[in-house]
Coordinates of C-alpha atoms and ligand atoms in Angstrom, one line a residue:
D105 CA -2.8 -6.8 4.9
D106 CA -4.8 -6.5 8.0
Y107 CA -5.1 -2.5 8.6
C108 CA -7.2 -0.3 8.6
Y109 CA -6.7 3.8 9.4
N110 CA -10.5 4.4 12.1
E111 CA -10.2 1.4 14.7
P112 CA -8.1 1.5 17.4
H113 CA -6.8 -2.1 16.7
C114 CA -5.8 -1.6 13.2
D115 CA -5.2 2.4 13.1
P116 CA -1.7 3.6 12.1
Y117 CA -1.1 3.1 15.6
A118 CA -1.6 -0.5 16.0
W119 CA 0.7 -1.1 12.4
G120 CA 3.8 -1.9 14.6
D121 CA 1.4 -4.5 15.3
T122 CA 1.3 -6.3 12.5
F123 CA 4.0 -5.2 10.8
P124 CA 7.4 -4.8 12.9
S125 CA 8.6 -1.9 10.7
C126 CA 5.8 0.4 11.0
H127 CA 7.0 0.5 14.8
P128 CA 9.0 3.6 14.6
L129 CA 12.5 3.4 16.5
L130 CA 14.3 6.8 17.5
E131 CA 16.5 8.2 14.1
E132 CA 14.9 6.1 11.6
H133 CA 13.7 7.1 8.6
H134 CA 8.9 7.3 8.6
S135 CA 6.8 8.8 5.9
P136 CA 5.3 11.4 6.5
I137 CA 6.6 14.3 7.5
N138 CA 5.9 18.1 8.2
L139 CA 7.6 20.1 5.4
D140 CA 8.8 23.7 6.3
H141 CA 8.1 26.3 3.6
Q142 CA 12.1 27.6 4.7
V143 CA 14.7 24.4 4.5
I144 CA 17.9 24.8 1.8
R145 CA 17.4 25.6 -1.3
N146 CA 19.5 23.1 -3.2
D147 CA 20.4 24.7 -7.0
S148 CA 21.2 21.4 -8.4
L149 CA 17.7 20.0 -7.8
E150 CA 17.0 20.5 -11.4
S151 CA 13.3 19.6 -12.7
L152 CA 12.6 15.9 -12.8
Y153 CA 11.8 14.5 -16.3
L154 CA 8.5 12.8 -16.1
E155 CA 9.2 9.8 -19.9
G156 CA 5.9 9.1 -21.1
F157 CA 3.6 10.9 -19.7
D158 CA 2.6 13.8 -22.4
A159 CA 1.6 11.1 -24.6
I160 CA -1.6 8.8 -24.9
Q161 CA -0.6 5.6 -23.4
T162 CA -1.4 2.1 -24.8
G163 CA -2.0 -0.9 -23.0
H164 CA -4.5 -1.8 -19.5
W165 CA -4.8 0.5 -16.9
T166 CA -7.5 0.0 -14.8
L167 CA -8.5 1.5 -11.2
K168 CA -9.1 -0.6 -7.9
N169 CA -10.8 0.1 -4.4
D170 CA -7.9 -2.4 -2.4
G171 CA -9.8 -0.6 1.1
H172 CA -7.2 1.3 1.4
S173 CA -7.5 3.9 -1.3
V174 CA -7.7 4.6 -5.0
V175 CA -5.4 2.9 -6.9
L176 CA -4.6 3.7 -10.6
Q177 CA -2.5 0.7 -11.6
V178 CA -0.6 1.9 -15.4
G179 CA 1.0 0.2 -18.4
S180 CA 4.0 0.5 -18.2
G181 CA 5.5 3.1 -20.6
M182 CA 6.2 5.6 -17.9
S183 CA 8.9 6.5 -15.9
V184 CA 11.0 9.7 -14.0
S185 CA 15.2 9.9 -13.6
G186 CA 16.8 13.1 -12.6
G187 CA 16.4 15.7 -10.5
G188 CA 18.7 14.0 -8.2
L189 CA 16.6 10.5 -8.5
P190 CA 19.5 8.0 -8.2
G191 CA 18.7 6.0 -11.1
V192 CA 15.8 5.2 -13.3
Y193 CA 12.5 4.8 -12.5
H194 CA 9.3 3.1 -13.7
T195 CA 6.1 4.2 -12.8
I196 CA 4.0 2.2 -11.4
Q197 CA 0.8 2.9 -9.8
L198 CA -1.0 6.1 -8.6
H199 CA -3.9 6.6 -5.8
F200 CA -4.7 9.0 -3.4
H201 CA -5.3 9.4 0.0
W202 CA -8.0 12.2 1.5
G203 CA -10.0 13.6 4.9
G204 CA -13.1 13.3 6.0
P205 CA -16.6 16.1 5.0
A206 CA -15.1 18.4 7.3
T207 CA -10.9 17.3 7.8
N208 CA -8.5 17.4 5.0
G209 CA -6.6 14.6 5.0
S210 CA -2.9 15.3 3.3
E211 CA -0.3 12.9 4.5
H212 CA 2.9 15.5 4.5
M213 CA 2.0 18.5 5.8
V214 CA 3.7 21.8 4.8
D215 CA 4.2 24.9 7.7
R216 CA 2.4 22.1 9.8
R217 CA -1.0 22.7 7.4
R218 CA -2.4 19.2 6.1
Y219 CA -4.2 20.0 2.3
P220 CA -7.4 18.7 1.6
M221 CA -6.0 15.5 -0.3
E222 CA -2.5 14.1 -1.6
M223 CA -2.1 12.0 -4.6
H224 CA 0.8 9.7 -5.1
I225 CA 2.5 8.2 -8.3
V226 CA 4.7 5.1 -7.0
N227 CA 7.8 4.5 -8.5
M228 CA 9.9 1.4 -9.0
K229 CA 13.6 1.6 -10.0
S230 CA 13.9 0.1 -13.2
I231 CA 17.0 -2.3 -12.5
H232 CA 14.6 -4.3 -10.1
P233 CA 13.1 -7.5 -11.5
N234 CA 10.2 -7.2 -8.6
L235 CA 8.8 -4.6 -5.2
T236 CA 10.7 -7.6 -3.4
A237 CA 14.2 -6.9 -4.9
A238 CA 13.0 -2.6 -4.4
L239 CA 11.9 -3.3 -1.0
D240 CA 15.6 -4.1 0.7
D241 CA 16.9 -0.9 -1.7
P242 CA 16.9 2.2 0.5
T243 CA 16.3 4.1 -2.8
G244 CA 14.2 1.1 -4.3
L245 CA 10.5 3.4 -4.8
A246 CA 10.9 7.3 -5.8
V247 CA 7.0 8.8 -5.1
L248 CA 6.1 11.9 -6.2
G249 CA 3.4 13.8 -4.2
F250 CA 0.7 16.2 -4.8
F251 CA -0.8 17.8 -2.8
I252 CA -4.7 18.8 -4.2
D253 CA -6.5 22.0 -2.6
V254 CA -9.9 22.6 -3.4
V255 CA -11.9 25.6 -5.5
Y256 CA -15.1 25.4 -7.5
A257 CA -14.4 24.7 -10.9
D258 CA -14.5 21.2 -11.9
N259 CA -10.6 19.5 -13.2
M260 CA -12.0 18.4 -16.2
H261 CA -8.2 15.9 -16.1
F262 CA -9.2 15.3 -12.9
G263 CA -12.8 14.0 -14.1
H264 CA -10.8 10.5 -16.0
I265 CA -10.4 9.4 -12.2
S266 CA -13.7 11.2 -9.9
Q267 CA -16.1 9.7 -13.0
K268 CA -15.5 6.6 -12.2
L269 CA -15.3 6.3 -8.3
S270 CA -19.2 5.0 -8.0
S271 CA -17.3 1.8 -10.1
V272 CA -15.4 0.7 -6.8
A273 CA -17.0 2.5 -4.1
Y274 CA -16.9 -1.2 -2.4
K275 CA -13.3 -3.4 -1.5
G276 CA -12.5 -5.6 -3.9
Q277 CA -13.7 -3.2 -7.1
I278 CA -11.8 -2.5 -10.3
T279 CA -12.7 -0.8 -13.4
K280 CA -11.1 -0.5 -17.0
I281 CA -10.1 2.7 -17.8
K282 CA -9.1 4.4 -21.0
P283 CA -5.5 5.2 -20.7
F284 CA -4.8 8.9 -20.8
P285 CA -1.8 11.4 -20.5
L286 CA -0.9 11.8 -16.8
M287 CA 0.6 15.1 -17.2
S288 CA -2.3 16.0 -17.5
L289 CA -3.1 15.7 -14.2
L290 CA 0.1 17.9 -12.9
P291 CA 0.2 21.0 -12.2
K292 CA 0.6 23.3 -15.3
H293 CA 3.5 25.2 -13.9
S294 CA 6.5 25.4 -11.1
M295 CA 7.0 21.6 -12.0
S296 CA 10.7 22.8 -10.6
Q297 CA 9.7 23.7 -7.3
Y298 CA 9.7 20.6 -5.5
Y299 CA 10.8 19.0 -1.7
R300 CA 13.3 15.8 -1.1
Y301 CA 13.6 14.0 1.2
Y302 CA 14.4 10.1 1.8
G303 CA 11.4 8.1 3.8
S304 CA 9.0 5.1 4.2
L305 CA 5.9 3.9 2.9
T306 CA 3.5 5.6 4.6
T307 CA 1.1 2.6 4.6
P308 CA 2.6 -1.8 5.4
P309 CA 4.9 -3.1 5.4
C310 CA 6.2 1.2 5.8
S311 CA 9.4 -0.2 4.8
Q312 CA 12.1 3.3 4.3
V313 CA 13.2 2.7 0.9
V314 CA 11.4 5.4 -0.5
V315 CA 13.1 8.8 -1.9
W316 CA 10.0 11.5 -1.7
T317 CA 9.2 14.4 -3.8
L318 CA 6.5 16.6 -2.9
Y319 CA 5.6 19.0 -5.5
E320 CA 5.1 22.7 -4.3
V321 CA 2.6 24.0 -6.6
P322 CA -1.3 22.1 -5.9
I323 CA -3.3 19.8 -8.2
Y324 CA -7.0 22.0 -7.3
I325 CA -10.0 20.0 -7.8
S326 CA -13.6 20.9 -7.2
W327 CA -15.3 20.7 -4.2
S328 CA -17.7 17.9 -5.6
Q329 CA -14.9 16.3 -7.1
L330 CA -13.1 15.5 -3.4
A331 CA -17.3 14.9 -1.9
Q332 CA -17.3 12.0 -4.3
F333 CA -13.6 10.4 -2.5
T334 CA -14.7 11.1 1.1
S335 CA -18.4 10.2 0.6
Q336 CA -18.5 7.3 -1.9
I337 CA -15.6 4.9 -1.3
F338 CA -15.7 2.4 1.7
S339 CA -13.5 0.6 3.0
T340 CA -16.3 -2.5 3.4
E341 CA -16.9 -5.0 0.0
E342 CA -20.1 -4.6 -1.1
D343 CA -21.9 -7.6 0.8
A344 CA -20.4 -6.8 4.7
E345 CA -23.2 -6.4 7.6
Q346 CA -21.9 -2.6 8.1
V347 CA -20.6 0.0 5.0
T348 CA -18.0 1.4 6.7
P349 CA -17.0 5.5 4.1
L350 CA -12.9 5.4 3.5
Q351 CA -12.3 8.6 5.0
N352 CA -8.8 10.2 7.0
N353 CA -6.4 7.4 5.4
F354 CA -3.4 9.3 6.0
R355 CA -1.1 8.2 8.5
H356 CA 0.5 10.8 11.4
I357 CA 3.4 12.9 11.0
H358 CA 6.4 11.5 11.6
P359 CA 10.1 12.8 12.8
T360 CA 13.1 14.3 11.0
F361 CA 15.4 13.9 13.1
S362 CA 18.6 14.2 11.4
R363 CA 17.3 13.5 8.1
I364 CA 17.6 16.2 5.7
V365 CA 15.0 18.1 3.7
S366 CA 16.0 19.8 1.0
A367 CA 14.1 21.6 -1.8
S368 CA 15.4 23.0 -5.5
K369 CA 15.4 26.5 -6.2
D370 CA 12.2 29.0 -6.7
Ligands
LIG254 S1 3.1 5.4 -0.7 O1 3.0 5.8 -1.4 O2 3.9 5.6 0.9 N1 1.4 6.0 0.5 C1 2.9 3.9 -1.2 C2 2.5 2.9 0.1 C3 2.4 1.5 -0.1 C4 3.0 0.9 -1.0 C5 3.5 1.7 -2.3 C6 3.5 3.4 -1.8 N2 2.8 -0.9 -1.9 C7 3.0 -1.0 -2.7 C8 2.1 -2.6 -2.4 C9 2.4 -3.8 -3.4 C10 3.0 -3.1 -4.9 C11 3.8 -1.4 -5.2 C12 3.6 -1.0 -6.0 O3 3.4 -0.7 -4.2 O4 2.8 -3.3 -0.8 O5 2.2 -4.6 -3.3 O6 2.6 -4.1 -6.1 O7 2.4 -0.3 -7.0
LIG255 ZN1 0.7 6.5 -0.6

């Protein structure tokens, strides 16, 4: 698990040295990509069914700094289906990608614009007993991506996560989170508007097994909530000799090649 974002010996361009499938070959299906706002509309792409997202969940939720991101591991009560997804996928975790004090850090771009942050809700096809099996299925994972933009007002619901960041400042730290309805984090309207394409994990092992759904309408958080990610999270352990803030934890843009990127109708 030795990869990084900001040192030449382990940054995204070097991932392929350790993880062969992160070395992008011609015509391969890697992520992230630039999304062209003017893509083909596909009227058959209906809203996804987000089961359990508006229920108050029970079970054990944890927030963890894994040195590459902040990961919210959720209980087993949620799944996603519909919207052209080839099956039912149960929700495992969500995590974030961000930039630095003066740089945006979303992974996907829209018309070559990067947003300040991106949130990924990771779901695994329910027929698979474990992640290893899902990584052998070209559509084994479905990731829902949400762009995060910045405004002056705090996002009260996002506070469930941002208020806990100080407890997971260093790599390996983990804290309990009281379950809350995930829907409260998501945009309140236009959830029928999204982009769809087939790609990869954006971190090692970069497996090309992901059905990507990127929602058009962003989540809004405040400048100070964003700053908590860019300044309070470290990619190093608490007792490390040198502390390194975790910033710019996004992979570079990959070519679309002959892939079809579609969008639901507006
Ligand atoms: S992402 O959404 O493309 N950035 C992405 C990247 C890597 C993973 C998931 C999503 N990796 C895997 C881990 C597993 C873990 C699984 C589900 O996510 O390699 O260890 O079990 O949490
Ligand atoms: Zn991600």
